[in-house]
Tab-separated table of C-alpha atoms in Angstrom:
chain	number	residue	atom	x	y	z
A	28	UNK	CA	-11.327	5.498	-26.433
A	29	UNK	CA	-10.039	5.114	-22.879
A	30	UNK	CA	-12.077	7.108	-20.352
A	31	UNK	CA	-10.530	8.803	-17.347
A	32	UNK	CA	-12.582	8.284	-14.215
A	33	UNK	CA	-13.007	10.266	-10.985
A	34	UNK	CA	-11.433	8.647	-7.915
A	35	UNK	CA	-13.039	8.886	-4.484
A	36	UNK	CA	-11.787	7.697	-1.114
A	37	UNK	CA	-13.179	7.266	2.373
A	38	UNK	CA	-11.072	6.927	5.530
A	39	UNK	CA	-11.517	5.949	9.171
A	40	UNK	CA	-9.439	8.340	11.303
A	41	UNK	CA	-10.643	6.904	14.605
A	42	UNK	CA	-9.190	3.490	13.777
A	43	UNK	CA	-5.688	4.169	12.522
A	44	UNK	CA	-6.480	6.462	9.613
A	45	UNK	CA	-7.164	3.455	7.397
A	46	UNK	CA	-8.583	4.050	3.920
A	47	UNK	CA	-11.787	2.010	3.869
A	48	UNK	CA	-12.827	2.729	0.284
A	49	UNK	CA	-11.218	3.663	-3.044
A	50	UNK	CA	-13.797	3.831	-5.828
A	51	UNK	CA	-13.696	4.593	-9.540
A	52	UNK	CA	-16.612	4.348	-11.948
A	53	UNK	CA	-18.671	2.195	-9.603
A	54	UNK	CA	-15.764	-0.155	-8.829
A	55	UNK	CA	-14.377	-0.660	-5.330
A	56	UNK	CA	-10.626	-1.290	-5.537
A	57	UNK	CA	-9.824	-2.009	-1.890
A	58	UNK	CA	-9.973	-5.534	-0.541
A	59	UNK	CA	-11.686	-6.002	2.822
A	60	UNK	CA	-11.177	-8.825	5.271
A	61	UNK	CA	-14.199	-11.125	4.980
A	62	UNK	CA	-15.281	-10.838	8.638
A	63	UNK	CA	-15.964	-7.112	8.462
A	64	UNK	CA	-19.517	-5.928	9.021
A	65	UNK	CA	-21.077	-3.684	6.410
A	66	UNK	CA	-20.386	0.027	6.808
A	67	UNK	CA	-23.903	1.157	7.622
A	68	UNK	CA	-23.283	4.807	8.331
A	69	UNK	CA	-20.564	5.656	5.814
A	70	UNK	CA	-18.160	6.639	8.570
A	71	UNK	CA	-15.815	3.656	8.347
A	72	UNK	CA	-16.116	-0.092	8.681
A	73	UNK	CA	-17.477	-1.767	11.799
A	74	UNK	CA	-15.555	-4.712	13.150
A	75	UNK	CA	-16.978	-7.915	14.569
A	76	UNK	CA	-15.787	-8.816	18.054
A	77	UNK	CA	-14.170	-5.403	18.393
A	78	UNK	CA	-11.044	-6.602	16.551
A	79	UNK	CA	-9.866	-3.162	15.481
A	80	UNK	CA	-11.830	-0.915	17.821
A	81	UNK	CA	-10.085	-2.255	20.916
A	82	UNK	CA	-6.463	-2.116	19.750
A	83	UNK	CA	-3.790	-0.109	21.540
A	84	UNK	CA	-0.223	0.774	20.536
A	85	UNK	CA	1.898	-2.339	20.814
A	86	UNK	CA	-0.936	-4.780	20.056
A	87	UNK	CA	-0.520	-7.428	17.343
A	88	UNK	CA	-1.564	-6.209	13.903
A	89	UNK	CA	-5.231	-6.674	12.957
A	90	UNK	CA	-5.567	-7.079	9.198
A	91	UNK	CA	-8.794	-5.341	8.179
A	92	UNK	CA	-7.832	-4.785	4.541
A	93	UNK	CA	-8.152	-1.396	2.876
A	94	UNK	CA	-5.135	0.900	2.745
A	95	UNK	CA	-3.022	1.189	5.880
A	96	UNK	CA	-0.649	4.054	6.600
A	97	UNK	CA	2.479	2.092	7.585
A	98	UNK	CA	5.014	4.245	9.445
A	99	UNK	CA	7.813	4.203	10.720
A	100	UNK	CA	8.192	0.641	9.373
A	101	UNK	CA	6.179	-1.978	7.485
A	102	UNK	CA	7.576	-5.262	8.751
A	103	UNK	CA	9.474	-5.533	11.994
A	104	UNK	CA	8.538	-3.805	15.236
A	105	UNK	CA	5.856	-2.650	15.497
A	106	UNK	CA	4.350	-4.830	12.772
A	107	UNK	CA	2.831	-2.636	10.021
A	108	UNK	CA	4.108	0.413	11.867
A	109	UNK	CA	2.746	2.518	14.678
A	110	UNK	CA	-0.049	4.475	12.968
A	111	UNK	CA	-2.715	1.783	12.454
A	112	UNK	CA	-3.165	1.267	16.223
A	113	UNK	CA	-3.571	4.961	17.093
A	114	UNK	CA	-6.503	7.319	16.574
A	115	UNK	CA	-6.042	10.133	14.103
A	116	UNK	CA	-7.670	13.526	14.648
A	117	UNK	CA	-9.980	14.731	11.894
A	118	UNK	CA	-9.470	18.428	11.148
A	119	UNK	CA	-11.963	18.650	8.268
A	120	UNK	CA	-13.507	16.374	5.653
A	121	UNK	CA	-10.189	15.714	3.928
A	122	UNK	CA	-7.562	16.340	6.590
A	123	UNK	CA	-6.447	14.206	9.520
A	124	UNK	CA	-3.450	14.308	11.856
A	125	UNK	CA	-1.605	11.575	13.713
A	126	UNK	CA	0.228	12.664	16.858
A	127	UNK	CA	3.001	10.191	17.702
A	128	UNK	CA	5.677	10.588	20.397
A	129	UNK	CA	8.354	10.762	17.689
A	130	UNK	CA	6.559	12.631	14.910
A	131	UNK	CA	3.416	14.397	13.724
A	132	UNK	CA	1.916	13.237	10.416
A	133	UNK	CA	-0.645	15.338	8.564
A	134	UNK	CA	-2.611	13.906	5.611
A	135	UNK	CA	-4.880	15.888	3.325
A	136	UNK	CA	-6.903	14.092	0.639
A	137	UNK	CA	-8.132	16.190	-2.265
A	138	UNK	CA	-10.652	14.908	-4.801
A	139	UNK	CA	-10.082	16.342	-8.263
A	140	UNK	CA	-12.153	15.620	-11.419
A	141	UNK	CA	-9.718	13.026	-12.777
A	142	UNK	CA	-7.350	12.343	-9.864
A	143	UNK	CA	-7.140	11.885	-6.144
A	144	UNK	CA	-4.258	13.636	-4.403
A	145	UNK	CA	-3.140	12.716	-0.894
A	146	UNK	CA	-0.716	15.270	0.524
A	147	UNK	CA	1.497	14.314	3.470
A	148	UNK	CA	3.597	16.371	5.836
A	149	UNK	CA	5.732	14.793	8.548
A	150	UNK	CA	7.266	16.872	11.329
A	151	UNK	CA	10.003	15.400	13.506
A	152	UNK	CA	13.484	16.039	14.830
A	153	UNK	CA	16.000	16.531	12.004
A	154	UNK	CA	17.678	13.223	11.253
A	155	UNK	CA	14.648	11.102	12.219
A	156	UNK	CA	14.607	8.000	9.970
A	157	UNK	CA	11.516	6.118	8.880
A	158	UNK	CA	9.878	3.992	6.217
A	159	UNK	CA	6.365	4.889	5.056
A	160	UNK	CA	4.074	2.879	2.794
A	161	UNK	CA	0.556	3.382	1.490
A	162	UNK	CA	-0.199	-0.304	2.137
A	163	UNK	CA	-3.083	-0.721	-0.322
A	164	UNK	CA	-4.632	-4.194	-0.476
A	165	UNK	CA	-6.450	-4.383	-3.795
A	166	UNK	CA	-9.413	-6.526	-4.828
A	167	UNK	CA	-8.152	-7.944	-8.136
A	168	UNK	CA	-9.006	-10.820	-10.426
A	169	UNK	CA	-6.545	-13.548	-11.331
A	170	UNK	CA	-5.869	-11.959	-14.734
A	171	UNK	CA	-4.693	-8.651	-13.258
A	172	UNK	CA	-1.190	-7.400	-14.065
A	173	UNK	CA	1.155	-4.828	-12.556
A	174	UNK	CA	3.029	-2.580	-14.991
A	175	UNK	CA	6.303	-0.836	-14.117
A	176	UNK	CA	9.361	0.190	-16.156
A	177	UNK	CA	11.113	-2.899	-17.515
A	178	UNK	CA	14.422	-3.487	-15.781
A	179	UNK	CA	13.503	-1.708	-12.545
A	180	UNK	CA	15.803	-3.008	-9.802
A	181	UNK	CA	13.517	-5.214	-7.688
A	182	UNK	CA	14.412	-6.475	-4.235
A	183	UNK	CA	13.284	-9.912	-3.149
A	184	UNK	CA	13.220	-11.166	0.428
A	185	UNK	CA	13.882	-14.589	1.978
A	186	UNK	CA	10.287	-15.851	1.642
A	187	UNK	CA	10.953	-15.958	-2.123
A	188	UNK	CA	14.032	-18.204	-1.823
A	189	UNK	CA	12.352	-21.440	-2.972
A	190	UNK	CA	10.855	-19.744	-6.060
A	191	UNK	CA	14.074	-18.466	-7.629
A	192	UNK	CA	16.354	-19.853	-10.326
A	193	UNK	CA	19.377	-19.634	-8.017
A	194	UNK	CA	20.171	-20.482	-4.378
A	195	UNK	CA	19.581	-17.788	-1.795
A	196	UNK	CA	22.939	-16.305	-0.741
A	197	UNK	CA	23.850	-17.217	2.826
A	198	UNK	CA	23.030	-14.388	5.207
A	199	UNK	CA	21.523	-12.100	2.537
A	200	UNK	CA	18.625	-9.906	3.714
A	201	UNK	CA	17.493	-9.271	0.166
A	202	UNK	CA	18.418	-10.105	-3.409
A	203	UNK	CA	18.005	-7.741	-6.385
A	204	UNK	CA	17.021	-8.521	-9.966
A	205	UNK	CA	15.321	-6.747	-12.901
A	206	UNK	CA	11.546	-6.310	-13.154
A	207	UNK	CA	9.355	-8.133	-14.127
A	208	UNK	CA	11.187	-11.451	-13.536
A	209	UNK	CA	13.913	-10.973	-10.911
A	210	UNK	CA	15.919	-14.208	-10.772
A	211	UNK	CA	13.253	-16.068	-12.702
A	212	UNK	CA	10.292	-15.126	-10.496
A	213	UNK	CA	7.588	-13.545	-12.697
A	214	UNK	CA	5.953	-10.876	-10.514
A	215	UNK	CA	3.873	-8.722	-12.842
A	216	UNK	CA	1.163	-11.376	-13.137
A	217	UNK	CA	-1.132	-11.258	-10.113
A	218	UNK	CA	-2.642	-14.722	-10.567
A	219	UNK	CA	-3.732	-17.400	-10.806
A	220	UNK	CA	-3.577	-18.416	-7.158
A	221	UNK	CA	-0.753	-20.909	-6.650
A	222	UNK	CA	-0.282	-21.081	-2.878
A	223	UNK	CA	2.659	-18.660	-2.753
A	224	UNK	CA	3.126	-15.377	-0.887
A	225	UNK	CA	6.069	-13.079	-1.591
A	226	UNK	CA	7.022	-9.492	-0.967
A	227	UNK	CA	9.166	-7.396	-3.300
A	228	UNK	CA	10.219	-3.765	-3.584
A	229	UNK	CA	10.634	-1.966	-6.903
A	230	UNK	CA	13.369	0.507	-5.996
A	231	UNK	CA	13.750	3.976	-7.496
A	232	UNK	CA	10.245	3.568	-8.903
A	233	UNK	CA	7.657	6.327	-8.497
A	234	UNK	CA	4.823	5.118	-10.744
A	235	UNK	CA	2.997	1.829	-11.376
A	236	UNK	CA	-0.291	0.805	-12.970
A	237	UNK	CA	-2.546	-2.127	-12.111
A	238	UNK	CA	-4.761	-3.350	-14.949
A	239	UNK	CA	-7.705	-5.644	-14.272
A	240	UNK	CA	-9.988	-6.220	-17.249
A	241	UNK	CA	-11.122	-2.852	-18.653
A	242	UNK	CA	-10.054	-0.971	-15.506
A	243	UNK	CA	-6.648	0.491	-14.736
A	244	UNK	CA	-5.488	2.142	-11.514
A	245	UNK	CA	-2.279	4.198	-11.509
A	246	UNK	CA	-0.374	5.262	-8.403
A	247	UNK	CA	2.375	7.893	-8.444
A	248	UNK	CA	4.521	9.227	-5.617
A	249	UNK	CA	6.083	12.692	-5.698
A	250	UNK	CA	8.478	14.475	-3.350
A	251	UNK	CA	11.129	17.157	-3.580
A	252	UNK	CA	13.027	15.586	-0.695
A	253	UNK	CA	16.134	13.488	-1.265
A	254	UNK	CA	14.660	10.234	-0.036
A	255	UNK	CA	14.289	6.787	-1.644
A	256	UNK	CA	10.991	6.389	-3.522
A	257	UNK	CA	9.824	2.831	-4.233
A	258	UNK	CA	6.775	0.651	-4.754
A	259	UNK	CA	6.315	-2.451	-2.606
A	260	UNK	CA	4.405	-5.490	-3.832
A	261	UNK	CA	2.793	-8.073	-1.552
A	262	UNK	CA	1.617	-10.862	-3.851
A	263	UNK	CA	-0.326	-13.279	-1.674
A	264	UNK	CA	-1.838	-15.920	-3.936
A	265	UNK	CA	-3.458	-17.884	-1.117
A	266	UNK	CA	-0.103	-18.607	0.461
A	267	UNK	CA	-0.599	-16.681	3.715
A	268	UNK	CA	-1.368	-17.214	6.537
A	269	UNK	CA	-0.465	-20.878	6.815
A	270	UNK	CA	-3.590	-21.917	8.747
A	271	UNK	CA	-6.274	-20.227	6.624
A	272	UNK	CA	-4.640	-18.691	3.541
A	273	UNK	CA	-6.518	-16.095	1.506
A	274	UNK	CA	-5.817	-13.995	-1.575
A	275	UNK	CA	-4.658	-10.410	-1.109
A	276	UNK	CA	-2.566	-8.187	-3.351
A	277	UNK	CA	-0.710	-5.210	-1.883
A	278	UNK	CA	0.538	-2.451	-4.192
A	279	UNK	CA	2.270	0.046	-1.946
A	280	UNK	CA	3.944	3.313	-2.958
A	281	UNK	CA	6.578	3.957	-0.304
A	282	UNK	CA	9.371	6.117	1.000
A	283	UNK	CA	12.222	3.719	1.641
A	284	UNK	CA	13.669	0.624	-0.003
A	285	UNK	CA	13.167	-2.082	2.647
A	286	UNK	CA	10.167	-3.395	4.569
A	287	UNK	CA	11.887	-3.365	7.971
A	288	UNK	CA	13.406	-0.110	9.220
A	289	UNK	CA	15.779	-2.123	11.418
A	290	UNK	CA	17.358	-3.575	8.258
A	291	UNK	CA	17.699	-0.256	6.433
A	292	UNK	CA	21.114	0.767	5.172
A	293	UNK	CA	21.866	4.527	5.224
A	294	UNK	CA	20.183	5.064	1.832
A	295	UNK	CA	17.246	2.693	2.435
A	296	UNK	CA	15.097	4.946	4.651
A	297	UNK	CA	13.675	8.453	4.531
A	298	UNK	CA	15.403	11.016	6.754
A	299	UNK	CA	13.838	14.237	8.039
A	300	UNK	CA	15.948	17.184	6.816
A	301	UNK	CA	17.367	20.038	8.832
A	302	UNK	CA	14.131	22.036	8.717
A	303	UNK	CA	12.272	19.323	10.635
A	304	UNK	CA	9.611	18.706	7.937
A	305	UNK	CA	9.290	16.322	5.006
A	306	UNK	CA	6.489	16.456	2.413
A	307	UNK	CA	5.295	14.047	-0.257
A	308	UNK	CA	2.205	13.457	-2.399
A	309	UNK	CA	0.428	10.320	-3.590
A	310	UNK	CA	-1.566	10.741	-6.821
A	311	UNK	CA	-4.113	8.112	-7.871
A	312	UNK	CA	-5.782	8.080	-11.289
A	313	UNK	CA	-8.024	5.582	-13.052
A	314	UNK	CA	-9.146	4.754	-16.565
A	315	UNK	CA	-11.629	2.392	-18.192
A	316	UNK	CA	-11.221	0.951	-21.678
A	317	UNK	CA	-14.171	0.348	-24.002
A	318	UNK	CA	-15.697	-3.104	-24.179
A	319	UNK	CA	-13.752	-5.570	-26.404
A	320	UNK	CA	-15.203	-6.673	-29.730
A	321	UNK	CA	-17.926	-9.294	-29.560
A	322	UNK	CA	-16.500	-12.763	-29.014
A	323	UNK	CA	-13.320	-11.509	-27.312
A	324	UNK	CA	-12.484	-11.107	-23.633
A	325	UNK	CA	-10.074	-9.141	-21.479
A	326	UNK	CA	-7.910	-12.160	-20.602
């Protein structure tokens, strides 16, 4: 029988609101950059050489791992958005607020017996456009798989051009094909490492599940607003960065359908409605399957 597990999270409001831990049944799901010091006091990771502690808005992105709140863009300017480089204000154990010149973002994380719920509320001028992603870098084995509805329209971007079964169209910003193998590129398998790194966006997709051995992590995004709901995938199988590539897998529920807000068509970004507020909720659940019969493995 599959067992549902409690999900717990820890965040670091002072350093961009980053999620530093996501645990289920004794397993840590979030990948951390190898040069991070241990978190000795439970109040967020400490960074060698002050990499993250010293950043200011406009600085180059510092990849610490974990889950980043990317807003108002993921790629583009500023890289990974404008939240990771700003301090958030902790209101209570589960609630933090980011005050930005263009918007105010409130996040409340609730721990429930069999689910974690992160509630978001963004306040801005009506008509304000943005992309948001829960940029979760997961610590997964090479046998892990990502499950989503078969046939989901999946956008690929130019870094995937050499991996497709057709030439990249001249001038195209993205190319769409059906999940799990858009234009011949099998994306649901998250290994083995092959030296590639590609990003993709599963459009009009609100729910995915990552399975790694007996453990499964499901992420669902809910909103009553009329905005595009997607899941982004960053499948880095030791293909990035060029100088010292490492393995990192991003599974990223998002509002929007492109990585770069500057490339968003009218229906590719979230837009704040007339009331000046937009709300959404991220729900994370986890299960663990029983051990396989003797002599068999999870692969």
